[in-house]
Amino acid sequence: MEKPAGRKKTQAPKEEAGVPKATAKGESASRGKRSKKRAAASRKQGKEAVLSPEDEAHLFDAFDASFKDDFEGVPVFVPFQRKKPYECGECGRIFKHKTDHIRHQRVHTGEKPFKCEACGKAFRHSSDVTKHQRVHTGEKPFKCSQCGKAFNCGSNLLKHQKTHTGEKPYKCEVCGKAFAYSSCLIRHRRRHPRKKH
């Protein structure tokens, strides 16, 4: 007896193959239409592809899921939290900003690149020249709100205001006497006999 020569085998694959091909053609045709619409939309909006909110959310979720495990245990870089960003090689002082470190170096080198045009006196910082020039002009822009006394430097005004408040933040460690200014405390310390080791 002879077996039928595979009529079912030849027909069945054609039918099965025919169905996916038809859907594949239909899908590719619809994809082609969609891609043409997206291309037209992107040309209208300055050649920028636009995603729907759902597509965008799906894209971000897929991105997060693919990279989440890759960075497990990797230390996170936190900017501007270095332990010793700029340390002076001479005295060990630490500076947060590079410009402050560069300016500080002038203390050790003795460099004074900023000069007063009126008298020729030299300074390490440009701000010091500005303050100094008030000596020549007589300008005193910092006024005390309580008594009206004026000063050419903001730090001098702050020192003066302590006379009104009675604030004495500088204390002697030996006797406990308090002072309004650090310079007064330094002068006072010289009066105490030094301990011999």
Tab-separated table of N, CA, C and O in Angstrom, residues 66-150:
chain	number	residue	atom	x	y	z
A	66	SER	N	16.495	48.090	32.174
A	66	SER	CA	17.694	47.514	31.580
A	66	SER	C	18.969	47.954	32.290
A	66	SER	O	19.960	47.249	32.284
A	67	PHE	N	18.970	49.123	32.945
A	67	PHE	CA	20.189	49.623	33.574
A	67	PHE	C	20.192	49.538	35.097
A	67	PHE	O	21.210	49.783	35.716
A	68	LYS	N	19.056	49.235	35.718
A	68	LYS	CA	18.961	49.230	37.163
A	68	LYS	C	19.993	48.303	37.799
A	68	LYS	O	20.711	48.680	38.715
A	69	ASP	N	20.088	47.065	37.303
A	69	ASP	CA	20.989	46.076	37.883
A	69	ASP	C	22.442	46.326	37.519
A	69	ASP	O	23.342	45.887	38.227
A	70	ASP	N	22.686	47.015	36.408
A	70	ASP	CA	24.065	47.252	35.964
A	70	ASP	C	24.848	48.117	36.947
A	70	ASP	O	26.059	47.997	37.043
A	71	PHE	N	24.169	49.019	37.659
A	71	PHE	CA	24.858	49.955	38.529
A	71	PHE	C	24.687	49.640	40.009
A	71	PHE	O	24.974	50.461	40.851
A	72	GLU	N	24.226	48.438	40.326
A	72	GLU	CA	24.067	48.036	41.716
A	72	GLU	C	25.439	47.985	42.387
A	72	GLU	O	26.370	47.364	41.890
A	73	GLY	N	25.603	48.648	43.503
A	73	GLY	CA	26.862	48.629	44.233
A	73	GLY	C	27.890	49.631	43.747
A	73	GLY	O	28.947	49.778	44.341
A	74	VAL	N	27.603	50.359	42.664
A	74	VAL	CA	28.537	51.356	42.150
A	74	VAL	C	28.344	52.637	42.956
A	74	VAL	O	27.217	53.098	43.124
A	75	PRO	N	29.423	53.218	43.501
A	75	PRO	CA	29.249	54.442	44.296
A	75	PRO	C	28.738	55.593	43.443
A	75	PRO	O	29.123	55.737	42.297
A	76	VAL	N	27.854	56.401	44.019
A	76	VAL	CA	27.246	57.523	43.317
A	76	VAL	C	28.163	58.726	43.448
A	76	VAL	O	28.651	59.041	44.530
A	77	PHE	N	28.417	59.412	42.333
A	77	PHE	CA	29.261	60.612	42.346
A	77	PHE	C	28.422	61.795	42.794
A	77	PHE	O	27.396	62.088	42.216
A	78	VAL	N	28.857	62.444	43.858
A	78	VAL	CA	28.177	63.642	44.347
A	78	VAL	C	29.127	64.818	44.128
A	78	VAL	O	30.194	64.873	44.730
A	79	PRO	N	28.767	65.750	43.227
A	79	PRO	CA	29.674	66.871	42.941
A	79	PRO	C	29.830	67.817	44.125
A	79	PRO	O	28.947	67.927	44.960
A	80	PHE	N	30.961	68.472	44.174
A	80	PHE	CA	31.276	69.512	45.152
A	80	PHE	C	31.311	69.017	46.599
A	80	PHE	O	31.037	69.763	47.506
A	81	GLN	N	31.633	67.742	46.803
A	81	GLN	CA	31.777	67.258	48.165
A	81	GLN	C	33.131	66.572	48.328
A	81	GLN	O	33.238	65.503	48.889
A	82	ARG	N	34.160	67.228	47.811
A	82	ARG	CA	35.504	66.692	47.967
A	82	ARG	C	35.988	67.023	49.367
A	82	ARG	O	35.650	68.057	49.920
A	83	LYS	N	36.818	66.140	49.958
A	83	LYS	CA	37.280	66.366	51.322
A	83	LYS	C	38.243	67.544	51.394
A	83	LYS	O	38.107	68.414	52.233
A	84	LYS	N	39.245	67.571	50.544
A	84	LYS	CA	40.223	68.648	50.543
A	84	LYS	C	40.394	69.149	49.116
A	84	LYS	O	41.317	68.756	48.420
A	85	PRO	N	39.480	69.999	48.656
A	85	PRO	CA	39.553	70.403	47.255
A	85	PRO	C	40.813	71.184	46.909
A	85	PRO	O	41.479	70.861	45.951
A	86	TYR	N	41.156	72.200	47.686
A	86	TYR	CA	42.331	73.018	47.387
A	86	TYR	C	43.090	73.266	48.692
A	86	TYR	O	42.646	74.040	49.530
A	87	GLU	N	44.212	72.599	48.842
A	87	GLU	CA	44.999	72.717	50.061
A	87	GLU	C	46.289	73.462	49.763
A	87	GLU	O	46.974	73.176	48.779
A	88	CYS	N	46.626	74.398	50.642
A	88	CYS	CA	47.862	75.162	50.491
A	88	CYS	C	49.040	74.273	50.872
A	88	CYS	O	49.043	73.689	51.962
A	89	GLY	N	50.015	74.175	49.995
A	89	GLY	CA	51.191	73.358	50.243
A	89	GLY	C	52.109	73.937	51.313
A	89	GLY	O	52.888	73.212	51.929
A	90	GLU	N	51.991	75.238	51.572
A	90	GLU	CA	52.851	75.913	52.543
A	90	GLU	C	52.332	75.784	53.978
A	90	GLU	O	53.066	75.408	54.876
A	91	CYS	N	51.055	76.116	54.179
A	91	CYS	CA	50.531	76.164	55.550
A	91	CYS	C	49.419	75.151	55.830
A	91	CYS	O	48.994	75.021	56.967
A	92	GLY	N	48.940	74.481	54.807
A	92	GLY	CA	47.911	73.457	55.012
A	92	GLY	C	46.481	73.968	55.059
A	92	GLY	O	45.555	73.183	55.281
A	93	ARG	N	46.279	75.257	54.861
A	93	ARG	CA	44.902	75.789	54.846
A	93	ARG	C	44.129	75.203	53.680
A	93	ARG	O	44.682	74.973	52.606
A	94	ILE	N	42.843	74.977	53.900
A	94	ILE	CA	42.006	74.349	52.880
A	94	ILE	C	41.002	75.375	52.363
A	94	ILE	O	40.391	76.108	53.145
A	95	PHE	N	40.844	75.392	51.035
A	95	PHE	CA	39.933	76.340	50.393
A	95	PHE	C	38.912	75.598	49.563
A	95	PHE	O	39.221	74.596	48.913
A	96	LYS	N	37.703	76.114	49.567
A	96	LYS	CA	36.609	75.503	48.811
A	96	LYS	C	36.723	75.828	47.329
A	96	LYS	O	36.400	75.014	46.483
A	97	HIS	N	37.182	77.018	47.011
A	97	HIS	CA	37.244	77.470	45.623
A	97	HIS	C	38.690	77.692	45.174
A	97	HIS	O	39.536	78.125	45.965
A	98	LYS	N	38.928	77.410	43.918
A	98	LYS	CA	40.268	77.530	43.339
A	98	LYS	C	40.760	78.982	43.388
A	98	LYS	O	41.924	79.234	43.678
A	99	THR	N	39.869	79.927	43.117
A	99	THR	CA	40.266	81.339	43.103
A	99	THR	C	40.736	81.798	44.484
A	99	THR	O	41.682	82.572	44.585
A	100	ASP	N	40.068	81.310	45.546
A	100	ASP	CA	40.484	81.659	46.907
A	100	ASP	C	41.873	81.094	47.195
A	100	ASP	O	42.687	81.739	47.861
A	101	HIS	N	42.119	79.885	46.709
A	101	HIS	CA	43.423	79.238	46.903
A	101	HIS	C	44.521	80.031	46.199
A	101	HIS	O	45.593	80.272	46.759
A	102	ILE	N	44.244	80.460	44.972
A	102	ILE	CA	45.221	81.245	44.197
A	102	ILE	C	45.519	82.571	44.899
A	102	ILE	O	46.673	82.976	45.022
A	103	ARG	N	44.461	83.242	45.380
A	103	ARG	CA	44.645	84.510	46.090
A	103	ARG	C	45.454	84.322	47.369
A	103	ARG	O	46.286	85.148	47.723
A	104	HIS	N	45.208	83.208	48.064
A	104	HIS	CA	45.921	82.927	49.314
A	104	HIS	C	47.416	82.742	49.075
A	104	HIS	O	48.225	83.108	49.938
A	105	GLN	N	47.778	82.188	47.937
A	105	GLN	CA	49.197	81.942	47.645
A	105	GLN	C	50.020	83.226	47.695
A	105	GLN	O	51.210	83.196	47.983
A	106	ARG	N	49.368	84.368	47.463
A	106	ARG	CA	50.076	85.656	47.502
A	106	ARG	C	50.589	85.988	48.902
A	106	ARG	O	51.522	86.770	49.045
A	107	VAL	N	49.982	85.381	49.930
A	107	VAL	CA	50.457	85.586	51.297
A	107	VAL	C	51.876	85.036	51.422
A	107	VAL	O	52.739	85.643	52.050
A	108	HIS	N	52.126	83.881	50.808
A	108	HIS	CA	53.424	83.222	50.907
A	108	HIS	C	54.443	83.795	49.920
A	108	HIS	O	55.632	83.886	50.235
A	109	THR	N	53.987	84.187	48.736
A	109	THR	CA	54.919	84.707	47.720
A	109	THR	C	55.243	86.181	47.946
A	109	THR	O	56.268	86.663	47.460
A	110	GLY	N	54.348	86.890	48.655
A	110	GLY	CA	54.558	88.316	48.885
A	110	GLY	C	54.127	89.170	47.700
A	110	GLY	O	54.334	90.391	47.692
A	111	GLU	N	53.511	88.563	46.717
A	111	GLU	CA	53.072	89.281	45.514
A	111	GLU	C	51.934	90.245	45.854
A	111	GLU	O	50.992	89.891	46.562
A	112	LYS	N	52.049	91.479	45.355
A	112	LYS	CA	51.016	92.502	45.545
A	112	LYS	C	50.779	93.179	44.193
A	112	LYS	O	51.307	94.252	43.922
A	113	PRO	N	49.946	92.556	43.355
A	113	PRO	CA	49.785	93.062	41.985
A	113	PRO	C	48.855	94.264	41.819
A	113	PRO	O	48.818	94.862	40.754
A	114	PHE	N	48.118	94.652	42.865
A	114	PHE	CA	47.147	95.746	42.732
A	114	PHE	C	47.669	97.002	43.421
A	114	PHE	O	47.981	96.984	44.609
A	115	LYS	N	47.755	98.108	42.655
A	115	LYS	CA	48.311	99.360	43.186
A	115	LYS	C	47.276	100.475	43.198
A	115	LYS	O	46.444	100.591	42.304
A	116	CYS	N	47.398	101.321	44.201
A	116	CYS	CA	46.563	102.511	44.297
A	116	CYS	C	47.135	103.550	43.341
A	116	CYS	O	48.335	103.840	43.378
A	117	GLU	N	46.290	104.128	42.501
A	117	GLU	CA	46.738	105.132	41.528
A	117	GLU	C	47.113	106.448	42.195
A	117	GLU	O	47.941	107.195	41.681
A	118	ALA	N	46.510	106.708	43.353
A	118	ALA	CA	46.777	107.981	44.029
A	118	ALA	C	48.123	108.007	44.748
A	118	ALA	O	48.867	108.977	44.640
A	119	CYS	N	48.448	106.934	45.476
A	119	CYS	CA	49.679	106.960	46.283
A	119	CYS	C	50.680	105.854	45.935
A	119	CYS	O	51.803	105.870	46.442
A	120	GLY	N	50.283	104.893	45.118
A	120	GLY	CA	51.196	103.832	44.698
A	120	GLY	C	51.301	102.657	45.654
A	120	GLY	O	52.078	101.727	45.416
A	121	LYS	N	50.544	102.663	46.744
A	121	LYS	CA	50.575	101.561	47.699
A	121	LYS	C	50.044	100.299	47.022
A	121	LYS	O	49.049	100.345	46.288
A	122	ALA	N	50.721	99.159	47.283
A	122	ALA	CA	50.359	97.903	46.625
A	122	ALA	C	49.570	96.986	47.566
A	122	ALA	O	49.781	97.001	48.786
A	123	PHE	N	48.678	96.183	46.956
A	123	PHE	CA	47.814	95.276	47.727
A	123	PHE	C	47.735	93.903	47.056
A	123	PHE	O	47.944	93.782	45.850
A	124	ARG	N	47.397	92.908	47.868
A	124	ARG	CA	47.263	91.536	47.359
A	124	ARG	C	45.965	91.338	46.584
A	124	ARG	O	45.911	90.553	45.657
A	125	HIS	N	44.909	92.028	47.001
A	125	HIS	CA	43.582	91.832	46.406
A	125	HIS	C	43.044	93.138	45.843
A	125	HIS	O	43.285	94.209	46.408
A	126	SER	N	42.275	93.020	44.772
A	126	SER	CA	41.685	94.220	44.153
A	126	SER	C	40.693	94.890	45.095
A	126	SER	O	40.557	96.118	45.105
A	127	SER	N	40.004	94.090	45.917
A	127	SER	CA	39.035	94.665	46.856
A	127	SER	C	39.731	95.537	47.905
A	127	SER	O	39.158	96.515	48.395
A	128	ASP	N	40.980	95.186	48.241
A	128	ASP	CA	41.739	95.986	49.209
A	128	ASP	C	42.063	97.374	48.642
A	128	ASP	O	42.077	98.361	49.375
A	129	VAL	N	42.308	97.454	47.338
A	129	VAL	CA	42.564	98.748	46.689
A	129	VAL	C	41.310	99.607	46.756
A	129	VAL	O	41.379	100.802	47.067
A	130	THR	N	40.173	98.982	46.480
A	130	THR	CA	38.889	99.701	46.512
A	130	THR	C	38.649	100.296	47.900
A	130	THR	O	38.259	101.454	48.030
A	131	LYS	N	38.877	99.476	48.933
A	131	LYS	CA	38.702	99.957	50.310
A	131	LYS	C	39.701	101.077	50.625
A	131	LYS	O	39.342	102.081	51.240
A	132	HIS	N	40.951	100.898	50.206
A	132	HIS	CA	42.007	101.878	50.488
A	132	HIS	C	41.713	103.225	49.823
A	132	HIS	O	41.977	104.284	50.416
A	133	GLN	N	41.182	103.205	48.609
A	133	GLN	CA	40.929	104.455	47.880
A	133	GLN	C	39.927	105.352	48.593
A	133	GLN	O	39.910	106.559	48.376
A	134	ARG	N	39.139	104.783	49.489
A	134	ARG	CA	38.197	105.593	50.272
A	134	ARG	C	38.927	106.518	51.238
A	134	ARG	O	38.376	107.527	51.685
A	135	VAL	N	40.176	106.185	51.564
A	135	VAL	CA	40.997	107.057	52.415
A	135	VAL	C	41.252	108.367	51.673
A	135	VAL	O	41.196	109.455	52.250
A	136	HIS	N	41.510	108.256	50.358
A	136	HIS	CA	41.795	109.443	49.539
A	136	HIS	C	40.529	110.225	49.213
A	136	HIS	O	40.553	111.455	49.182
A	137	THR	N	39.439	109.527	48.957
A	137	THR	CA	38.196	110.211	48.561
A	137	THR	C	37.395	110.704	49.755
A	137	THR	O	36.564	111.613	49.616
A	138	GLY	N	37.614	110.094	50.934
A	138	GLY	CA	36.837	110.472	52.125
A	138	GLY	C	35.472	109.819	52.169
A	138	GLY	O	34.652	110.139	53.044
A	139	GLU	N	35.226	108.912	51.258
A	139	GLU	CA	33.927	108.228	51.192
A	139	GLU	C	33.760	107.294	52.393
A	139	GLU	O	34.664	106.551	52.743
A	140	LYS	N	32.583	107.365	53.030
A	140	LYS	CA	32.246	106.477	54.152
A	140	LYS	C	30.826	105.952	53.950
A	140	LYS	O	29.866	106.488	54.506
A	141	PRO	N	30.700	104.882	53.134
A	141	PRO	CA	29.364	104.410	52.768
A	141	PRO	C	28.654	103.564	53.830
A	141	PRO	O	27.465	103.289	53.705
A	142	PHE	N	29.342	103.164	54.880
A	142	PHE	CA	28.745	102.290	55.897
A	142	PHE	C	28.373	103.098	57.132
A	142	PHE	O	29.238	103.560	57.869
A	143	LYS	N	27.043	103.293	57.344
A	143	LYS	CA	26.557	104.126	58.443
A	143	LYS	C	25.871	103.269	59.504
A	143	LYS	O	25.134	102.349	59.190
A	144	CYS	N	26.102	103.656	60.754
A	144	CYS	CA	25.464	102.982	61.888
A	144	CYS	C	24.019	103.466	61.973
A	144	CYS	O	23.764	104.677	61.974
A	145	SER	N	23.093	102.544	62.046
A	145	SER	CA	21.671	102.914	62.082
A	145	SER	C	21.267	103.502	63.433
A	145	SER	O	20.256	104.191	63.524
A	146	GLN	N	22.080	103.255	64.479
A	146	GLN	CA	21.718	103.744	65.816
A	146	GLN	C	22.242	105.151	66.096
A	146	GLN	O	21.521	105.986	66.627
A	147	CYS	N	23.505	105.392	65.741
A	147	CYS	CA	24.078	106.705	66.080
A	147	CYS	C	24.463	107.534	64.856
A	147	CYS	O	24.801	108.703	64.993
A	148	GLY	N	24.452	106.945	63.667
A	148	GLY	CA	24.748	107.688	62.452
A	148	GLY	C	26.224	107.808	62.107
A	148	GLY	O	26.570	108.410	61.090
A	149	LYS	N	27.090	107.219	62.929
A	149	LYS	CA	28.521	107.279	62.652
A	149	LYS	C	28.821	106.475	61.389
A	149	LYS	O	28.271	105.397	61.183
A	150	ALA	N	29.689	107.026	60.522
A	150	ALA	CA	29.976	106.390	59.234
A	150	ALA	C	31.385	105.814	59.200
A	150	ALA	O	32.295	106.309	59.870
